[in-house]
């Protein structure tokens, strides 16, 4: 007997496929939103309107390429960015400095000069960062202990040996000055002092009760 397929049964596979597709789209969108290049593109596209309308996809790809360059060790774009920022901050410093001269109020004068000094300080910090990238500081490793398994480093052995060496040298110097052997382990010689404390003779316990 042939089973009849209802209309509801025919629509069920389509709903499952649609749900699976929506899940894939949501997952892909989540991955895209978390990309650093996409995050930067969302901000750059808003601030770059004076330069023209931006294509979000192309902008994201360009930012992704710059990230790949830095990961590969090419810092040229970063150096150029820092130099451009320093120049822009210098322009901001000049702008606020000139505007401060036109102020008649002491409060406004101080406010503009304060902003000018902030821009100047930020420019200095940017140039210092650029100098650090161009000439990174040299770091000298004082001690490197490399092992694949368990390793224990005891740095107190060397100072202890050095202290023992100094003690031996000091004893030898005293021996030369006093012509005596400074050996604390040697057996001492019996002296004649306290002769009254001589060794007692054998006691016959039976005879003396």
JSON list of C-alpha atoms in Angstrom, two decimals:
[
{"chain": "A", "resi": 1, "resn": "UNK", "atom": "CA", "xyz": [0.00, 0.00, 0.00]},
{"chain": "A", "resi": 2, "resn": "UNK", "atom": "CA", "xyz": [1.47, 3.35, -1.01]},
{"chain": "A", "resi": 3, "resn": "UNK", "atom": "CA", "xyz": [1.68, 5.98, 1.73]},
{"chain": "A", "resi": 4, "resn": "UNK", "atom": "CA", "xyz": [0.43, 9.37, 0.79]},
{"chain": "A", "resi": 5, "resn": "UNK", "atom": "CA", "xyz": [2.77, 12.30, 1.44]},
{"chain": "A", "resi": 6, "resn": "UNK", "atom": "CA", "xyz": [1.02, 15.27, 2.94]},
{"chain": "A", "resi": 7, "resn": "UNK", "atom": "CA", "xyz": [1.74, 18.88, 2.13]},
{"chain": "A", "resi": 8, "resn": "UNK", "atom": "CA", "xyz": [3.25, 19.41, 5.60]},
{"chain": "A", "resi": 9, "resn": "UNK", "atom": "CA", "xyz": [5.77, 16.58, 5.03]},
{"chain": "A", "resi": 10, "resn": "UNK", "atom": "CA", "xyz": [6.92, 18.18, 1.76]},
{"chain": "A", "resi": 11, "resn": "UNK", "atom": "CA", "xyz": [7.57, 21.57, 3.39]},
{"chain": "A", "resi": 12, "resn": "UNK", "atom": "CA", "xyz": [9.52, 20.14, 6.35]},
{"chain": "A", "resi": 13, "resn": "UNK", "atom": "CA", "xyz": [12.88, 19.55, 4.52]},
{"chain": "A", "resi": 14, "resn": "UNK", "atom": "CA", "xyz": [12.77, 23.07, 3.12]},
{"chain": "A", "resi": 15, "resn": "UNK", "atom": "CA", "xyz": [12.35, 24.59, 6.61]},
{"chain": "A", "resi": 16, "resn": "UNK", "atom": "CA", "xyz": [15.29, 22.53, 7.93]},
{"chain": "A", "resi": 17, "resn": "UNK", "atom": "CA", "xyz": [17.51, 23.68, 5.05]},
{"chain": "A", "resi": 18, "resn": "UNK", "atom": "CA", "xyz": [16.47, 27.28, 5.59]},
{"chain": "A", "resi": 19, "resn": "UNK", "atom": "CA", "xyz": [17.25, 27.03, 9.31]},
{"chain": "A", "resi": 20, "resn": "UNK", "atom": "CA", "xyz": [20.67, 25.51, 8.60]},
{"chain": "A", "resi": 21, "resn": "UNK", "atom": "CA", "xyz": [21.47, 28.26, 6.13]},
{"chain": "A", "resi": 22, "resn": "UNK", "atom": "CA", "xyz": [20.48, 30.94, 8.61]},
{"chain": "A", "resi": 23, "resn": "UNK", "atom": "CA", "xyz": [22.76, 29.38, 11.22]},
{"chain": "A", "resi": 24, "resn": "UNK", "atom": "CA", "xyz": [25.68, 29.37, 8.78]},
{"chain": "A", "resi": 25, "resn": "UNK", "atom": "CA", "xyz": [25.01, 32.99, 7.86]},
{"chain": "A", "resi": 26, "resn": "UNK", "atom": "CA", "xyz": [24.83, 33.99, 11.53]},
{"chain": "A", "resi": 27, "resn": "UNK", "atom": "CA", "xyz": [28.10, 32.17, 12.28]},
{"chain": "A", "resi": 28, "resn": "UNK", "atom": "CA", "xyz": [29.86, 33.80, 9.32]},
{"chain": "A", "resi": 29, "resn": "UNK", "atom": "CA", "xyz": [28.56, 37.20, 10.35]},
{"chain": "A", "resi": 30, "resn": "UNK", "atom": "CA", "xyz": [29.79, 36.69, 13.91]},
{"chain": "A", "resi": 31, "resn": "UNK", "atom": "CA", "xyz": [33.26, 35.74, 12.66]},
{"chain": "A", "resi": 32, "resn": "UNK", "atom": "CA", "xyz": [33.32, 38.78, 10.38]},
{"chain": "A", "resi": 33, "resn": "UNK", "atom": "CA", "xyz": [32.24, 41.15, 13.16]},
{"chain": "A", "resi": 34, "resn": "UNK", "atom": "CA", "xyz": [35.06, 39.92, 15.41]},
{"chain": "A", "resi": 35, "resn": "UNK", "atom": "CA", "xyz": [37.76, 40.50, 12.79]},
{"chain": "A", "resi": 36, "resn": "UNK", "atom": "CA", "xyz": [40.09, 43.39, 13.72]},
{"chain": "A", "resi": 37, "resn": "UNK", "atom": "CA", "xyz": [40.05, 44.59, 10.12]},
{"chain": "A", "resi": 38, "resn": "UNK", "atom": "CA", "xyz": [36.26, 44.77, 10.09]},
{"chain": "A", "resi": 39, "resn": "UNK", "atom": "CA", "xyz": [36.21, 46.66, 13.41]},
{"chain": "A", "resi": 40, "resn": "UNK", "atom": "CA", "xyz": [38.73, 49.18, 12.11]},
{"chain": "A", "resi": 41, "resn": "UNK", "atom": "CA", "xyz": [36.87, 49.54, 8.81]},
{"chain": "A", "resi": 42, "resn": "UNK", "atom": "CA", "xyz": [33.68, 50.45, 10.68]},
{"chain": "A", "resi": 43, "resn": "UNK", "atom": "CA", "xyz": [35.49, 53.35, 12.35]},
{"chain": "A", "resi": 44, "resn": "UNK", "atom": "CA", "xyz": [37.65, 54.45, 9.42]},
{"chain": "A", "resi": 45, "resn": "UNK", "atom": "CA", "xyz": [34.67, 54.57, 7.06]},
{"chain": "A", "resi": 46, "resn": "UNK", "atom": "CA", "xyz": [32.97, 57.10, 9.36]},
{"chain": "A", "resi": 47, "resn": "UNK", "atom": "CA", "xyz": [35.98, 59.39, 9.72]},
{"chain": "A", "resi": 48, "resn": "UNK", "atom": "CA", "xyz": [37.20, 59.10, 6.12]},
{"chain": "A", "resi": 49, "resn": "UNK", "atom": "CA", "xyz": [34.17, 60.77, 4.54]},
{"chain": "A", "resi": 50, "resn": "UNK", "atom": "CA", "xyz": [36.19, 63.88, 3.58]},
{"chain": "A", "resi": 51, "resn": "UNK", "atom": "CA", "xyz": [38.26, 61.59, 1.36]},
{"chain": "A", "resi": 52, "resn": "UNK", "atom": "CA", "xyz": [35.20, 60.22, -0.44]},
{"chain": "A", "resi": 53, "resn": "UNK", "atom": "CA", "xyz": [32.67, 57.43, -0.09]},
{"chain": "A", "resi": 54, "resn": "UNK", "atom": "CA", "xyz": [34.34, 54.21, 1.03]},
{"chain": "A", "resi": 55, "resn": "UNK", "atom": "CA", "xyz": [33.57, 50.67, -0.08]},
{"chain": "A", "resi": 56, "resn": "UNK", "atom": "CA", "xyz": [33.34, 48.71, 3.16]},
{"chain": "A", "resi": 57, "resn": "UNK", "atom": "CA", "xyz": [34.49, 45.42, 1.66]},
{"chain": "A", "resi": 58, "resn": "UNK", "atom": "CA", "xyz": [37.53, 46.94, -0.07]},
{"chain": "A", "resi": 59, "resn": "UNK", "atom": "CA", "xyz": [38.42, 48.92, 3.04]},
{"chain": "A", "resi": 60, "resn": "UNK", "atom": "CA", "xyz": [38.25, 45.81, 5.19]},
{"chain": "A", "resi": 61, "resn": "UNK", "atom": "CA", "xyz": [40.51, 43.92, 2.79]},
{"chain": "A", "resi": 62, "resn": "UNK", "atom": "CA", "xyz": [43.04, 46.78, 2.71]},
{"chain": "A", "resi": 63, "resn": "UNK", "atom": "CA", "xyz": [43.18, 46.81, 6.50]},
{"chain": "A", "resi": 64, "resn": "UNK", "atom": "CA", "xyz": [43.57, 43.02, 6.55]},
{"chain": "A", "resi": 65, "resn": "UNK", "atom": "CA", "xyz": [46.54, 43.35, 4.19]},
{"chain": "A", "resi": 66, "resn": "UNK", "atom": "CA", "xyz": [48.19, 45.89, 6.48]},
{"chain": "A", "resi": 67, "resn": "UNK", "atom": "CA", "xyz": [47.75, 43.54, 9.43]},
{"chain": "A", "resi": 68, "resn": "UNK", "atom": "CA", "xyz": [49.36, 40.73, 7.43]},
{"chain": "A", "resi": 69, "resn": "UNK", "atom": "CA", "xyz": [52.35, 42.97, 6.66]},
{"chain": "A", "resi": 70, "resn": "UNK", "atom": "CA", "xyz": [52.93, 43.68, 10.35]},
{"chain": "A", "resi": 71, "resn": "UNK", "atom": "CA", "xyz": [52.67, 40.00, 11.23]},
{"chain": "A", "resi": 72, "resn": "UNK", "atom": "CA", "xyz": [55.29, 39.30, 8.59]},
{"chain": "A", "resi": 73, "resn": "UNK", "atom": "CA", "xyz": [57.68, 41.80, 10.17]},
{"chain": "A", "resi": 74, "resn": "UNK", "atom": "CA", "xyz": [57.18, 44.69, 7.76]},
{"chain": "A", "resi": 75, "resn": "UNK", "atom": "CA", "xyz": [56.81, 47.78, 9.98]},
{"chain": "A", "resi": 76, "resn": "UNK", "atom": "CA", "xyz": [56.99, 50.30, 7.14]},
{"chain": "A", "resi": 77, "resn": "UNK", "atom": "CA", "xyz": [53.29, 51.16, 7.29]},
{"chain": "A", "resi": 78, "resn": "UNK", "atom": "CA", "xyz": [53.46, 51.60, 11.08]},
{"chain": "A", "resi": 79, "resn": "UNK", "atom": "CA", "xyz": [56.45, 53.91, 10.79]},
{"chain": "A", "resi": 80, "resn": "UNK", "atom": "CA", "xyz": [54.69, 55.99, 8.17]},
{"chain": "A", "resi": 81, "resn": "UNK", "atom": "CA", "xyz": [51.54, 56.15, 10.29]},
{"chain": "A", "resi": 82, "resn": "UNK", "atom": "CA", "xyz": [53.45, 57.36, 13.36]},
{"chain": "A", "resi": 83, "resn": "UNK", "atom": "CA", "xyz": [55.30, 60.00, 11.38]},
{"chain": "A", "resi": 84, "resn": "UNK", "atom": "CA", "xyz": [52.04, 61.24, 9.85]},
{"chain": "A", "resi": 85, "resn": "UNK", "atom": "CA", "xyz": [50.43, 61.41, 13.28]},
{"chain": "A", "resi": 86, "resn": "UNK", "atom": "CA", "xyz": [53.38, 63.38, 14.64]},
{"chain": "A", "resi": 87, "resn": "UNK", "atom": "CA", "xyz": [53.01, 65.87, 11.80]},
{"chain": "A", "resi": 88, "resn": "UNK", "atom": "CA", "xyz": [49.27, 66.17, 12.44]},
{"chain": "A", "resi": 89, "resn": "UNK", "atom": "CA", "xyz": [49.84, 66.72, 16.16]},
{"chain": "A", "resi": 90, "resn": "UNK", "atom": "CA", "xyz": [52.39, 69.39, 15.34]},
{"chain": "A", "resi": 91, "resn": "UNK", "atom": "CA", "xyz": [49.75, 71.17, 13.25]},
{"chain": "A", "resi": 92, "resn": "UNK", "atom": "CA", "xyz": [47.27, 70.95, 16.13]},
{"chain": "A", "resi": 93, "resn": "UNK", "atom": "CA", "xyz": [49.88, 72.41, 18.47]},
{"chain": "A", "resi": 94, "resn": "UNK", "atom": "CA", "xyz": [50.51, 75.32, 16.12]},
{"chain": "A", "resi": 95, "resn": "UNK", "atom": "CA", "xyz": [46.78, 75.94, 15.67]},
{"chain": "A", "resi": 96, "resn": "UNK", "atom": "CA", "xyz": [45.98, 76.12, 19.38]},
{"chain": "A", "resi": 97, "resn": "UNK", "atom": "CA", "xyz": [49.08, 78.22, 20.06]},
{"chain": "A", "resi": 98, "resn": "UNK", "atom": "CA", "xyz": [48.07, 80.83, 17.49]},
{"chain": "A", "resi": 99, "resn": "UNK", "atom": "CA", "xyz": [44.45, 80.87, 18.67]},
{"chain": "A", "resi": 100, "resn": "UNK", "atom": "CA", "xyz": [45.63, 81.43, 22.25]},
{"chain": "A", "resi": 101, "resn": "UNK", "atom": "CA", "xyz": [47.28, 84.71, 21.22]},
{"chain": "A", "resi": 102, "resn": "UNK", "atom": "CA", "xyz": [43.92, 86.09, 20.07]},
{"chain": "A", "resi": 103, "resn": "UNK", "atom": "CA", "xyz": [42.19, 85.52, 23.41]},
{"chain": "A", "resi": 104, "resn": "UNK", "atom": "CA", "xyz": [41.47, 88.41, 25.72]},
{"chain": "A", "resi": 105, "resn": "UNK", "atom": "CA", "xyz": [40.16, 86.35, 28.61]},
{"chain": "A", "resi": 106, "resn": "UNK", "atom": "CA", "xyz": [42.74, 84.76, 30.89]},
{"chain": "A", "resi": 107, "resn": "UNK", "atom": "CA", "xyz": [40.57, 81.63, 31.18]},
{"chain": "A", "resi": 108, "resn": "UNK", "atom": "CA", "xyz": [40.37, 81.15, 27.40]},
{"chain": "A", "resi": 109, "resn": "UNK", "atom": "CA", "xyz": [44.08, 81.88, 27.05]},
{"chain": "A", "resi": 110, "resn": "UNK", "atom": "CA", "xyz": [44.99, 79.18, 29.55]},
{"chain": "A", "resi": 111, "resn": "UNK", "atom": "CA", "xyz": [42.55, 76.74, 27.96]},
{"chain": "A", "resi": 112, "resn": "UNK", "atom": "CA", "xyz": [44.03, 77.10, 24.48]},
{"chain": "A", "resi": 113, "resn": "UNK", "atom": "CA", "xyz": [47.60, 76.93, 25.76]},
{"chain": "A", "resi": 114, "resn": "UNK", "atom": "CA", "xyz": [46.72, 73.82, 27.74]},
{"chain": "A", "resi": 115, "resn": "UNK", "atom": "CA", "xyz": [45.38, 72.13, 24.63]},
{"chain": "A", "resi": 116, "resn": "UNK", "atom": "CA", "xyz": [48.46, 73.21, 22.71]},
{"chain": "A", "resi": 117, "resn": "UNK", "atom": "CA", "xyz": [50.76, 71.67, 25.32]},
{"chain": "A", "resi": 118, "resn": "UNK", "atom": "CA", "xyz": [48.77, 68.43, 25.27]},
{"chain": "A", "resi": 119, "resn": "UNK", "atom": "CA", "xyz": [49.18, 68.19, 21.51]},
{"chain": "A", "resi": 120, "resn": "UNK", "atom": "CA", "xyz": [52.89, 68.95, 21.84]},
{"chain": "A", "resi": 121, "resn": "UNK", "atom": "CA", "xyz": [53.36, 66.24, 24.49]},
{"chain": "A", "resi": 122, "resn": "UNK", "atom": "CA", "xyz": [51.43, 63.72, 22.40]},
{"chain": "A", "resi": 123, "resn": "UNK", "atom": "CA", "xyz": [53.60, 64.57, 19.42]},
{"chain": "A", "resi": 124, "resn": "UNK", "atom": "CA", "xyz": [56.72, 63.95, 21.51]},
{"chain": "A", "resi": 125, "resn": "UNK", "atom": "CA", "xyz": [55.43, 60.57, 22.70]},
{"chain": "A", "resi": 126, "resn": "UNK", "atom": "CA", "xyz": [54.59, 59.58, 19.13]},
{"chain": "A", "resi": 127, "resn": "UNK", "atom": "CA", "xyz": [58.11, 60.40, 17.97]},
{"chain": "A", "resi": 128, "resn": "UNK", "atom": "CA", "xyz": [59.58, 58.43, 20.88]},
{"chain": "A", "resi": 129, "resn": "UNK", "atom": "CA", "xyz": [57.50, 55.42, 19.86]},
{"chain": "A", "resi": 130, "resn": "UNK", "atom": "CA", "xyz": [58.75, 55.78, 16.30]},
{"chain": "A", "resi": 131, "resn": "UNK", "atom": "CA", "xyz": [62.35, 55.97, 17.54]},
{"chain": "A", "resi": 132, "resn": "UNK", "atom": "CA", "xyz": [61.82, 52.80, 19.60]},
{"chain": "A", "resi": 133, "resn": "UNK", "atom": "CA", "xyz": [60.51, 50.92, 16.56]},
{"chain": "A", "resi": 134, "resn": "UNK", "atom": "CA", "xyz": [63.43, 52.10, 14.43]},
{"chain": "A", "resi": 135, "resn": "UNK", "atom": "CA", "xyz": [66.05, 51.40, 17.11]},
{"chain": "A", "resi": 136, "resn": "UNK", "atom": "CA", "xyz": [64.73, 48.83, 19.59]},
{"chain": "A", "resi": 137, "resn": "UNK", "atom": "CA", "xyz": [66.62, 48.64, 22.91]},
{"chain": "A", "resi": 138, "resn": "UNK", "atom": "CA", "xyz": [69.14, 45.84, 23.31]},
{"chain": "A", "resi": 139, "resn": "UNK", "atom": "CA", "xyz": [68.35, 43.45, 26.14]},
{"chain": "A", "resi": 140, "resn": "UNK", "atom": "CA", "xyz": [71.17, 41.37, 27.64]},
{"chain": "A", "resi": 141, "resn": "UNK", "atom": "CA", "xyz": [70.17, 38.11, 29.29]},
{"chain": "A", "resi": 142, "resn": "UNK", "atom": "CA", "xyz": [72.02, 37.72, 32.60]},
{"chain": "A", "resi": 143, "resn": "UNK", "atom": "CA", "xyz": [71.45, 33.98, 32.83]},
{"chain": "A", "resi": 144, "resn": "UNK", "atom": "CA", "xyz": [69.75, 31.50, 30.56]},
{"chain": "A", "resi": 145, "resn": "UNK", "atom": "CA", "xyz": [68.95, 28.00, 31.75]},
{"chain": "A", "resi": 146, "resn": "UNK", "atom": "CA", "xyz": [67.41, 25.90, 29.01]},
{"chain": "A", "resi": 147, "resn": "UNK", "atom": "CA", "xyz": [66.32, 22.33, 29.57]},
{"chain": "A", "resi": 148, "resn": "UNK", "atom": "CA", "xyz": [63.67, 20.05, 28.13]},
{"chain": "A", "resi": 149, "resn": "UNK", "atom": "CA", "xyz": [62.92, 18.27, 31.39]},
{"chain": "A", "resi": 150, "resn": "UNK", "atom": "CA", "xyz": [62.96, 19.04, 35.11]},
{"chain": "A", "resi": 151, "resn": "UNK", "atom": "CA", "xyz": [65.63, 21.55, 36.06]},
{"chain": "A", "resi": 152, "resn": "UNK", "atom": "CA", "xyz": [66.72, 23.07, 39.35]},
{"chain": "A", "resi": 153, "resn": "UNK", "atom": "CA", "xyz": [69.10, 26.01, 39.53]},
{"chain": "A", "resi": 154, "resn": "UNK", "atom": "CA", "xyz": [70.98, 26.64, 42.79]},
{"chain": "A", "resi": 155, "resn": "UNK", "atom": "CA", "xyz": [72.79, 29.95, 42.71]},
{"chain": "A", "resi": 156, "resn": "UNK", "atom": "CA", "xyz": [74.06, 29.67, 46.31]},
{"chain": "A", "resi": 157, "resn": "UNK", "atom": "CA", "xyz": [76.84, 27.14, 45.56]},
{"chain": "A", "resi": 158, "resn": "UNK", "atom": "CA", "xyz": [79.29, 29.62, 44.07]},
{"chain": "A", "resi": 159, "resn": "UNK", "atom": "CA", "xyz": [79.08, 32.16, 46.96]},
{"chain": "A", "resi": 160, "resn": "UNK", "atom": "CA", "xyz": [79.46, 29.31, 49.49]},
{"chain": "A", "resi": 161, "resn": "UNK", "atom": "CA", "xyz": [82.59, 28.01, 47.77]},
{"chain": "A", "resi": 162, "resn": "UNK", "atom": "CA", "xyz": [83.98, 31.55, 47.64]},
{"chain": "A", "resi": 163, "resn": "UNK", "atom": "CA", "xyz": [83.40, 31.99, 51.37]},
{"chain": "A", "resi": 164, "resn": "UNK", "atom": "CA", "xyz": [85.20, 28.70, 52.15]},
{"chain": "A", "resi": 165, "resn": "UNK", "atom": "CA", "xyz": [88.13, 29.78, 49.99]},
{"chain": "A", "resi": 166, "resn": "UNK", "atom": "CA", "xyz": [88.42, 33.07, 51.91]},
{"chain": "A", "resi": 167, "resn": "UNK", "atom": "CA", "xyz": [88.33, 31.20, 55.23]},
{"chain": "A", "resi": 168, "resn": "UNK", "atom": "CA", "xyz": [91.17, 28.89, 54.16]},
{"chain": "A", "resi": 169, "resn": "UNK", "atom": "CA", "xyz": [93.28, 31.84, 52.98]},
{"chain": "A", "resi": 170, "resn": "UNK", "atom": "CA", "xyz": [92.70, 33.66, 56.31]},
{"chain": "A", "resi": 171, "resn": "UNK", "atom": "CA", "xyz": [93.78, 30.59, 58.30]},
{"chain": "A", "resi": 172, "resn": "UNK", "atom": "CA", "xyz": [96.94, 30.19, 56.23]},
{"chain": "A", "resi": 173, "resn": "UNK", "atom": "CA", "xyz": [97.84, 33.84, 56.86]},
{"chain": "A", "resi": 174, "resn": "UNK", "atom": "CA", "xyz": [97.45, 33.41, 60.64]},
{"chain": "A", "resi": 175, "resn": "UNK", "atom": "CA", "xyz": [99.61, 30.28, 60.54]},
{"chain": "A", "resi": 176, "resn": "UNK", "atom": "CA", "xyz": [102.41, 32.19, 58.83]},
{"chain": "A", "resi": 177, "resn": "UNK", "atom": "CA", "xyz": [102.25, 35.02, 61.39]},
{"chain": "A", "resi": 178, "resn": "UNK", "atom": "CA", "xyz": [102.06, 32.91, 64.58]},
{"chain": "A", "resi": 179, "resn": "UNK", "atom": "CA", "xyz": [103.89, 29.80, 63.31]},
{"chain": "A", "resi": 180, "resn": "UNK", "atom": "CA", "xyz": [101.05, 27.62, 64.55]},
{"chain": "A", "resi": 181, "resn": "UNK", "atom": "CA", "xyz": [98.94, 25.05, 62.83]},
{"chain": "A", "resi": 182, "resn": "UNK", "atom": "CA", "xyz": [95.30, 26.17, 62.90]},
{"chain": "A", "resi": 183, "resn": "UNK", "atom": "CA", "xyz": [93.69, 22.77, 62.67]},
{"chain": "A", "resi": 184, "resn": "UNK", "atom": "CA", "xyz": [90.61, 22.58, 64.80]},
{"chain": "A", "resi": 185, "resn": "UNK", "atom": "CA", "xyz": [90.19, 18.91, 63.97]},
{"chain": "A", "resi": 186, "resn": "UNK", "atom": "CA", "xyz": [93.55, 17.80, 65.46]},
{"chain": "A", "resi": 187, "resn": "UNK", "atom": "CA", "xyz": [93.66, 16.21, 68.93]},
{"chain": "A", "resi": 188, "resn": "UNK", "atom": "CA", "xyz": [94.92, 18.58, 71.62]},
{"chain": "A", "resi": 189, "resn": "UNK", "atom": "CA", "xyz": [98.07, 17.79, 73.65]},
{"chain": "A", "resi": 190, "resn": "UNK", "atom": "CA", "xyz": [97.66, 17.13, 77.37]},
{"chain": "A", "resi": 191, "resn": "UNK", "atom": "CA", "xyz": [99.04, 19.92, 79.59]},
{"chain": "A", "resi": 192, "resn": "UNK", "atom": "CA", "xyz": [100.44, 19.98, 83.13]},
{"chain": "A", "resi": 193, "resn": "UNK", "atom": "CA", "xyz": [97.87, 22.33, 84.52]},
{"chain": "A", "resi": 194, "resn": "UNK", "atom": "CA", "xyz": [95.41, 21.14, 87.17]},
{"chain": "A", "resi": 195, "resn": "UNK", "atom": "CA", "xyz": [97.63, 18.21, 88.19]},
{"chain": "A", "resi": 196, "resn": "UNK", "atom": "CA", "xyz": [95.42, 17.71, 91.21]},
{"chain": "A", "resi": 197, "resn": "UNK", "atom": "CA", "xyz": [92.77, 16.53, 88.83]},
{"chain": "A", "resi": 198, "resn": "UNK", "atom": "CA", "xyz": [94.90, 13.54, 87.75]},
{"chain": "A", "resi": 199, "resn": "UNK", "atom": "CA", "xyz": [93.28, 10.30, 86.70]},
{"chain": "A", "resi": 200, "resn": "UNK", "atom": "CA", "xyz": [92.07, 8.23, 89.63]},
{"chain": "A", "resi": 201, "resn": "UNK", "atom": "CA", "xyz": [93.52, 4.86, 90.22]},
{"chain": "A", "resi": 202, "resn": "UNK", "atom": "CA", "xyz": [91.66, 1.60, 90.01]},
{"chain": "A", "resi": 203, "resn": "UNK", "atom": "CA", "xyz": [89.12, 1.21, 92.75]},
{"chain": "A", "resi": 204, "resn": "UNK", "atom": "CA", "xyz": [88.45, -2.18, 94.22]},
{"chain": "A", "resi": 205, "resn": "UNK", "atom": "CA", "xyz": [84.79, -1.95, 94.94]},
{"chain": "A", "resi": 206, "resn": "UNK", "atom": "CA", "xyz": [84.72, -5.35, 96.69]},
{"chain": "A", "resi": 207, "resn": "UNK", "atom": "CA", "xyz": [87.44, -4.33, 99.19]},
{"chain": "A", "resi": 208, "resn": "UNK", "atom": "CA", "xyz": [85.94, -0.98, 100.06]},
{"chain": "A", "resi": 209, "resn": "UNK", "atom": "CA", "xyz": [82.42, -2.19, 100.30]}
]
